[in-house]
mmCIF file of C-alpha atoms in Angstrom:
data_model
loop_
_atom_site.group_PDB
_atom_site.id
_atom_site.type_symbol
_atom_site.label_atom_id
_atom_site.label_comp_id
_atom_site.label_asym_id
_atom_site.label_seq_id
_atom_site.Cartn_x
_atom_site.Cartn_y
_atom_site.Cartn_z
ATOM 1 C CA ALA A 17 337.331 -12.661 230.903
ATOM 2 C CA GLN A 18 334.565 -10.291 230.010
ATOM 3 C CA LYS A 19 333.649 -7.416 232.313
ATOM 4 C CA ILE A 20 330.791 -4.929 232.342
ATOM 5 C CA THR A 21 331.054 -1.574 234.115
ATOM 6 C CA GLN A 22 328.118 0.655 234.959
ATOM 7 C CA THR A 23 329.468 3.777 236.635
ATOM 8 C CA GLN A 24 326.180 5.348 237.727
ATOM 9 C CA PRO A 25 324.839 3.606 240.836
ATOM 10 C CA GLY A 26 321.815 5.906 240.901
ATOM 11 C CA MET A 27 320.211 8.637 238.806
ATOM 12 C CA PHE A 28 317.372 11.097 239.351
ATOM 13 C CA VAL A 29 315.711 12.436 236.213
ATOM 14 C CA GLN A 30 312.712 14.685 235.633
ATOM 15 C CA GLU A 31 309.769 13.138 233.836
ATOM 16 C CA LYS A 32 309.767 13.657 230.050
ATOM 17 C CA GLU A 33 313.532 14.230 229.929
ATOM 18 C CA ALA A 34 315.815 11.919 227.967
ATOM 19 C CA VAL A 35 318.060 9.603 229.995
ATOM 20 C CA THR A 36 321.412 8.074 229.134
ATOM 21 C CA LEU A 37 322.603 5.106 231.180
ATOM 22 C CA ASP A 38 326.292 4.350 230.772
ATOM 23 C CA CYS A 39 327.802 0.954 230.093
ATOM 24 C CA THR A 40 331.346 0.040 229.152
ATOM 25 C CA TYR A 41 332.625 -3.451 228.537
ATOM 26 C CA ASP A 42 335.930 -5.208 228.285
ATOM 27 C CA THR A 43 336.547 -8.097 225.936
ATOM 28 C CA SER A 44 339.132 -9.219 223.417
ATOM 29 C CA ASP A 45 336.673 -11.436 221.568
ATOM 30 C CA PRO A 46 335.287 -9.863 218.367
ATOM 31 C CA SER A 47 331.963 -11.708 218.471
ATOM 32 C CA TYR A 48 329.596 -10.713 221.253
ATOM 33 C CA GLY A 49 326.147 -9.378 222.004
ATOM 34 C CA LEU A 50 325.184 -6.548 224.324
ATOM 35 C CA PHE A 51 321.898 -6.437 226.226
ATOM 36 C CA TRP A 52 319.953 -4.145 228.473
ATOM 37 C CA TYR A 53 317.481 -5.427 231.041
ATOM 38 C CA LYS A 54 315.063 -3.548 233.281
ATOM 39 C CA GLN A 55 314.271 -4.782 236.777
ATOM 40 C CA PRO A 56 311.343 -2.964 238.416
ATOM 41 C CA SER A 57 310.758 -3.113 242.151
ATOM 42 C CA SER A 58 308.606 -6.213 241.606
ATOM 43 C CA GLY A 59 311.817 -8.059 240.754
ATOM 44 C CA GLU A 60 311.312 -9.554 237.307
ATOM 45 C CA MET A 61 313.928 -9.146 234.574
ATOM 46 C CA ILE A 62 312.583 -7.492 231.436
ATOM 47 C CA PHE A 63 314.574 -7.592 228.192
ATOM 48 C CA LEU A 64 314.805 -4.166 226.558
ATOM 49 C CA ILE A 65 317.247 -4.134 223.676
ATOM 50 C CA TYR A 66 320.049 -6.064 221.972
ATOM 51 C CA GLN A 67 323.089 -5.039 219.917
ATOM 52 C CA GLY A 68 325.379 -7.482 218.140
ATOM 53 C CA SER A 69 329.056 -6.617 217.795
ATOM 54 C CA TYR A 70 328.842 -6.825 214.008
ATOM 55 C CA ASP A 71 325.656 -4.801 213.686
ATOM 56 C CA GLN A 72 326.264 -1.685 211.628
ATOM 57 C CA GLN A 73 323.321 0.276 212.942
ATOM 58 C CA ASN A 74 322.523 1.222 216.521
ATOM 59 C CA ALA A 75 319.619 -0.810 217.879
ATOM 60 C CA THR A 76 316.295 0.873 218.620
ATOM 61 C CA GLU A 77 313.144 -0.450 220.286
ATOM 62 C CA GLY A 78 310.431 2.139 220.743
ATOM 63 C CA ARG A 79 311.659 4.700 223.280
ATOM 64 C CA TYR A 80 314.869 2.743 223.851
ATOM 65 C CA SER A 81 317.983 3.087 221.750
ATOM 66 C CA LEU A 82 321.482 1.772 222.235
ATOM 67 C CA ASN A 83 324.368 4.122 221.532
ATOM 68 C CA PHE A 84 326.991 1.591 220.447
ATOM 69 C CA GLN A 85 330.554 2.881 220.154
ATOM 70 C CA LYS A 86 332.627 -0.177 219.391
ATOM 71 C CA ALA A 87 336.057 1.467 219.443
ATOM 72 C CA ARG A 88 335.334 2.929 222.876
ATOM 73 C CA LYS A 89 333.714 -0.330 224.034
ATOM 74 C CA SER A 90 330.627 1.462 225.216
ATOM 75 C CA ALA A 91 326.957 0.547 224.878
ATOM 76 C CA ASN A 92 324.905 3.273 226.497
ATOM 77 C CA LEU A 93 321.129 2.966 226.803
ATOM 78 C CA VAL A 94 319.120 6.034 225.855
ATOM 79 C CA ILE A 95 315.524 6.373 227.003
ATOM 80 C CA SER A 96 313.669 9.153 225.260
ATOM 81 C CA ALA A 97 310.830 11.054 226.958
ATOM 82 C CA SER A 98 311.123 9.310 230.317
ATOM 83 C CA GLN A 99 308.001 8.210 232.168
ATOM 84 C CA LEU A 100 307.318 7.502 235.831
ATOM 85 C CA GLY A 101 307.078 3.807 234.960
ATOM 86 C CA ASP A 102 310.700 3.838 233.832
ATOM 87 C CA SER A 103 311.811 3.981 237.474
ATOM 88 C CA ALA A 104 313.709 0.718 237.991
ATOM 89 C CA MET A 105 317.127 -0.923 238.086
ATOM 90 C CA TYR A 106 318.773 -1.187 234.688
ATOM 91 C CA PHE A 107 321.395 -3.797 233.900
ATOM 92 C CA CYS A 108 323.816 -3.920 231.018
ATOM 93 C CA ALA A 109 324.966 -7.411 230.063
ATOM 94 C CA MET A 110 327.185 -9.117 227.514
ATOM 95 C CA ARG A 111 327.287 -12.569 225.992
ATOM 96 C CA TYR A 112 329.924 -14.176 223.786
ATOM 97 C CA LEU A 113 328.409 -15.395 220.548
ATOM 98 C CA ARG A 114 331.092 -17.961 219.721
ATOM 99 C CA GLY A 115 329.916 -21.397 220.741
ATOM 100 C CA GLY A 116 326.406 -19.992 220.695
ATOM 101 C CA GLY A 117 326.905 -18.022 223.889
ATOM 102 C CA ALA A 118 326.427 -21.067 226.065
ATOM 103 C CA ASP A 119 328.358 -19.492 228.889
ATOM 104 C CA GLY A 120 325.533 -17.101 229.524
ATOM 105 C CA LEU A 121 325.302 -13.430 230.274
ATOM 106 C CA THR A 122 327.784 -11.341 232.242
ATOM 107 C CA PHE A 123 326.015 -8.495 234.015
ATOM 108 C CA GLY A 124 327.071 -5.106 235.307
ATOM 109 C CA LYS A 125 326.073 -4.007 238.810
ATOM 110 C CA GLY A 126 323.209 -1.908 237.556
ATOM 111 C CA THR A 127 321.939 1.668 237.680
ATOM 112 C CA HIS A 128 318.986 2.614 239.844
ATOM 113 C CA LEU A 129 316.950 5.119 237.834
ATOM 114 C CA ILE A 130 314.312 7.221 239.554
ATOM 115 C CA ILE A 131 312.005 9.371 237.453
ATOM 116 C CA GLN A 132 310.625 12.381 239.320
ATOM 117 C CA PRO A 133 307.322 14.077 238.406
ATOM 118 C CA ASN B 14 302.071 -19.947 227.349
ATOM 119 C CA ALA B 15 303.066 -19.624 230.976
ATOM 120 C CA GLY B 16 306.643 -18.784 229.922
ATOM 121 C CA VAL B 17 309.257 -19.553 232.566
ATOM 122 C CA THR B 18 307.855 -20.532 235.956
ATOM 123 C CA GLN B 19 309.727 -20.917 239.222
ATOM 124 C CA THR B 20 308.673 -22.394 242.539
ATOM 125 C CA PRO B 21 308.709 -21.540 245.346
ATOM 126 C CA LYS B 22 308.653 -17.727 245.313
ATOM 127 C CA PHE B 23 310.099 -17.517 248.816
ATOM 128 C CA GLN B 24 311.956 -20.024 250.975
ATOM 129 C CA VAL B 25 313.705 -19.954 254.337
ATOM 130 C CA LEU B 26 316.204 -22.709 255.117
ATOM 131 C CA LYS B 27 318.400 -23.532 258.050
ATOM 132 C CA THR B 28 322.111 -24.043 257.502
ATOM 133 C CA GLY B 29 322.785 -27.589 256.325
ATOM 134 C CA GLN B 30 319.324 -28.249 254.916
ATOM 135 C CA SER B 31 318.901 -29.245 251.302
ATOM 136 C CA MET B 32 316.237 -28.206 248.853
ATOM 137 C CA THR B 33 315.384 -28.012 245.169
ATOM 138 C CA LEU B 34 314.353 -24.878 243.325
ATOM 139 C CA GLN B 35 312.051 -25.750 240.470
ATOM 140 C CA CYS B 36 312.139 -24.183 237.018
ATOM 141 C CA ALA B 37 309.942 -25.053 234.056
ATOM 142 C CA GLN B 38 309.310 -23.554 230.644
ATOM 143 C CA ASP B 39 306.630 -24.365 228.084
ATOM 144 C CA MET B 40 308.237 -22.703 225.057
ATOM 145 C CA ASN B 41 310.251 -25.743 223.910
ATOM 146 C CA HIS B 42 313.478 -23.884 224.577
ATOM 147 C CA GLU B 43 316.707 -25.855 224.340
ATOM 148 C CA TYR B 44 318.853 -23.532 226.447
ATOM 149 C CA MET B 45 318.168 -23.040 230.156
ATOM 150 C CA SER B 46 320.239 -21.470 232.895
ATOM 151 C CA TRP B 47 320.292 -20.472 236.554
ATOM 152 C CA TYR B 48 321.546 -17.155 237.911
ATOM 153 C CA ARG B 49 321.823 -15.719 241.383
ATOM 154 C CA GLN B 50 321.452 -12.043 242.269
ATOM 155 C CA ASP B 51 323.010 -10.636 245.421
ATOM 156 C CA PRO B 52 322.380 -7.120 246.791
ATOM 157 C CA GLY B 53 324.165 -4.458 244.782
ATOM 158 C CA MET B 54 325.203 -6.974 242.144
ATOM 159 C CA GLY B 55 324.091 -8.015 238.750
ATOM 160 C CA LEU B 56 323.169 -11.615 238.051
ATOM 161 C CA ARG B 57 325.832 -14.329 238.041
ATOM 162 C CA LEU B 58 325.558 -17.613 236.160
ATOM 163 C CA ILE B 59 325.443 -20.776 238.291
ATOM 164 C CA HIS B 60 324.776 -23.610 235.817
ATOM 165 C CA TYR B 61 323.362 -23.950 232.346
ATOM 166 C CA SER B 62 322.035 -26.599 229.990
ATOM 167 C CA VAL B 63 322.085 -26.677 226.200
ATOM 168 C CA GLY B 64 319.567 -29.502 225.973
ATOM 169 C CA ALA B 65 318.118 -32.505 227.770
ATOM 170 C CA GLY B 66 320.874 -34.539 229.361
ATOM 171 C CA ILE B 67 323.544 -31.838 228.938
ATOM 172 C CA THR B 68 324.586 -29.471 231.719
ATOM 173 C CA ASP B 69 327.660 -27.394 232.504
ATOM 174 C CA GLN B 70 329.013 -25.051 235.148
ATOM 175 C CA GLY B 71 328.825 -21.300 235.085
ATOM 176 C CA GLU B 72 330.704 -18.692 237.095
ATOM 177 C CA VAL B 73 329.559 -19.687 240.612
ATOM 178 C CA PRO B 74 328.634 -23.421 240.619
ATOM 179 C CA ASN B 75 329.918 -24.490 244.047
ATOM 180 C CA GLY B 76 327.227 -25.804 246.373
ATOM 181 C CA TYR B 77 324.683 -26.363 243.590
ATOM 182 C CA ASN B 78 323.720 -29.314 241.401
ATOM 183 C CA VAL B 79 321.527 -29.429 238.317
ATOM 184 C CA SER B 80 320.101 -32.019 235.983
ATOM 185 C CA ARG B 81 318.050 -31.819 232.799
ATOM 186 C CA SER B 82 316.012 -34.942 232.212
ATOM 187 C CA THR B 83 313.402 -33.184 230.049
ATOM 188 C CA THR B 84 313.403 -30.138 227.777
ATOM 189 C CA GLU B 85 310.862 -28.427 230.037
ATOM 190 C CA ASP B 86 312.415 -28.740 233.491
ATOM 191 C CA PHE B 87 315.714 -27.580 234.964
ATOM 192 C CA PRO B 88 315.788 -27.935 238.769
ATOM 193 C CA LEU B 89 318.537 -26.435 240.923
ATOM 194 C CA ARG B 90 319.547 -28.382 244.029
ATOM 195 C CA LEU B 91 321.201 -26.914 247.079
ATOM 196 C CA LEU B 92 323.009 -29.816 248.712
ATOM 197 C CA SER B 93 323.775 -28.323 252.127
ATOM 198 C CA ALA B 94 322.553 -24.739 252.421
ATOM 199 C CA ALA B 95 324.897 -22.055 253.732
ATOM 200 C CA PRO B 96 324.176 -18.408 254.669
ATOM 201 C CA SER B 97 326.318 -17.365 251.668
ATOM 202 C CA GLN B 98 323.628 -18.863 249.446
ATOM 203 C CA THR B 99 321.065 -16.310 250.624
ATOM 204 C CA SER B 100 320.115 -14.684 247.339
ATOM 205 C CA VAL B 101 317.472 -14.278 244.682
ATOM 206 C CA TYR B 102 317.619 -17.055 242.108
ATOM 207 C CA PHE B 103 316.506 -16.607 238.517
ATOM 208 C CA CYS B 104 315.949 -19.272 235.927
ATOM 209 C CA ALA B 105 316.162 -18.264 232.252
ATOM 210 C CA SER B 106 315.637 -19.935 228.896
ATOM 211 C CA SER B 107 316.114 -19.208 225.226
ATOM 212 C CA TYR B 108 315.109 -20.987 222.041
ATOM 213 C CA GLN B 109 318.595 -22.079 221.121
ATOM 214 C CA LEU B 110 322.206 -21.142 221.482
ATOM 215 C CA GLY B 111 322.828 -17.808 219.869
ATOM 216 C CA SER B 112 319.264 -16.588 220.357
ATOM 217 C CA TYR B 113 319.672 -13.157 221.712
ATOM 218 C CA GLU B 114 316.702 -12.978 224.038
ATOM 219 C CA GLN B 115 316.652 -14.896 227.267
ATOM 220 C CA TYR B 116 313.318 -15.183 229.042
ATOM 221 C CA PHE B 117 313.586 -14.937 232.806
ATOM 222 C CA GLY B 118 311.368 -16.481 235.444
ATOM 223 C CA PRO B 119 309.997 -14.363 238.311
ATOM 224 C CA GLY B 120 312.721 -15.429 240.735
ATOM 225 C CA THR B 121 312.941 -17.299 244.047
ATOM 226 C CA ARG B 122 314.008 -15.388 247.140
ATOM 227 C CA LEU B 123 316.002 -17.741 249.386
ATOM 228 C CA THR B 124 317.135 -16.980 252.911
ATOM 229 C CA VAL B 125 319.495 -19.313 254.757
ATOM 230 C CA THR B 126 319.746 -18.757 258.514
#
């Protein structure tokens, strides 16, 4: 069974600093995708970034990048130049790609990020 | 496009009552799923569907039924509500299996007393 671990329940960061949110995963399947979602206080789930297990390059989307270390089974999210609007819960998730990933996403428990002015 | 819509936004039930949470998407997505989110937890998969007429169980299916008669709609039925089903429920969809982005609805906050 797949498992996602996020070891930082909460983080306080000064505005404009870079932030790294940790995520480790456990799977024996070689074909999987890793995701990060943001959940602001309003409650919706916002997709941020995706990394496939066979992707050679680390994924980037604007201020978000994913530090993918396959041998260590880690997929940390890096937010550059944090902004007050980045304050939210952040969830790491994984999905098997075999069978098309029909069995859905497995989520970690999340990290509550608070950006301070 | 409205994306993924869910109704109601909030609901309070008494133990033993039944109800249906509605989910609809207008993006012609084949894959739809239901998750629940409990305090301090990530989301957990309840049921999913890979197309009209096809459904299957996720991680926590007990106490819930689903059906998929059309591509657009994927309702979640609580047969006999229990306090343990107090949660926030999210519906999600994606274009097809293997698509990496799932689009989430705004959620339904359910309280069972």
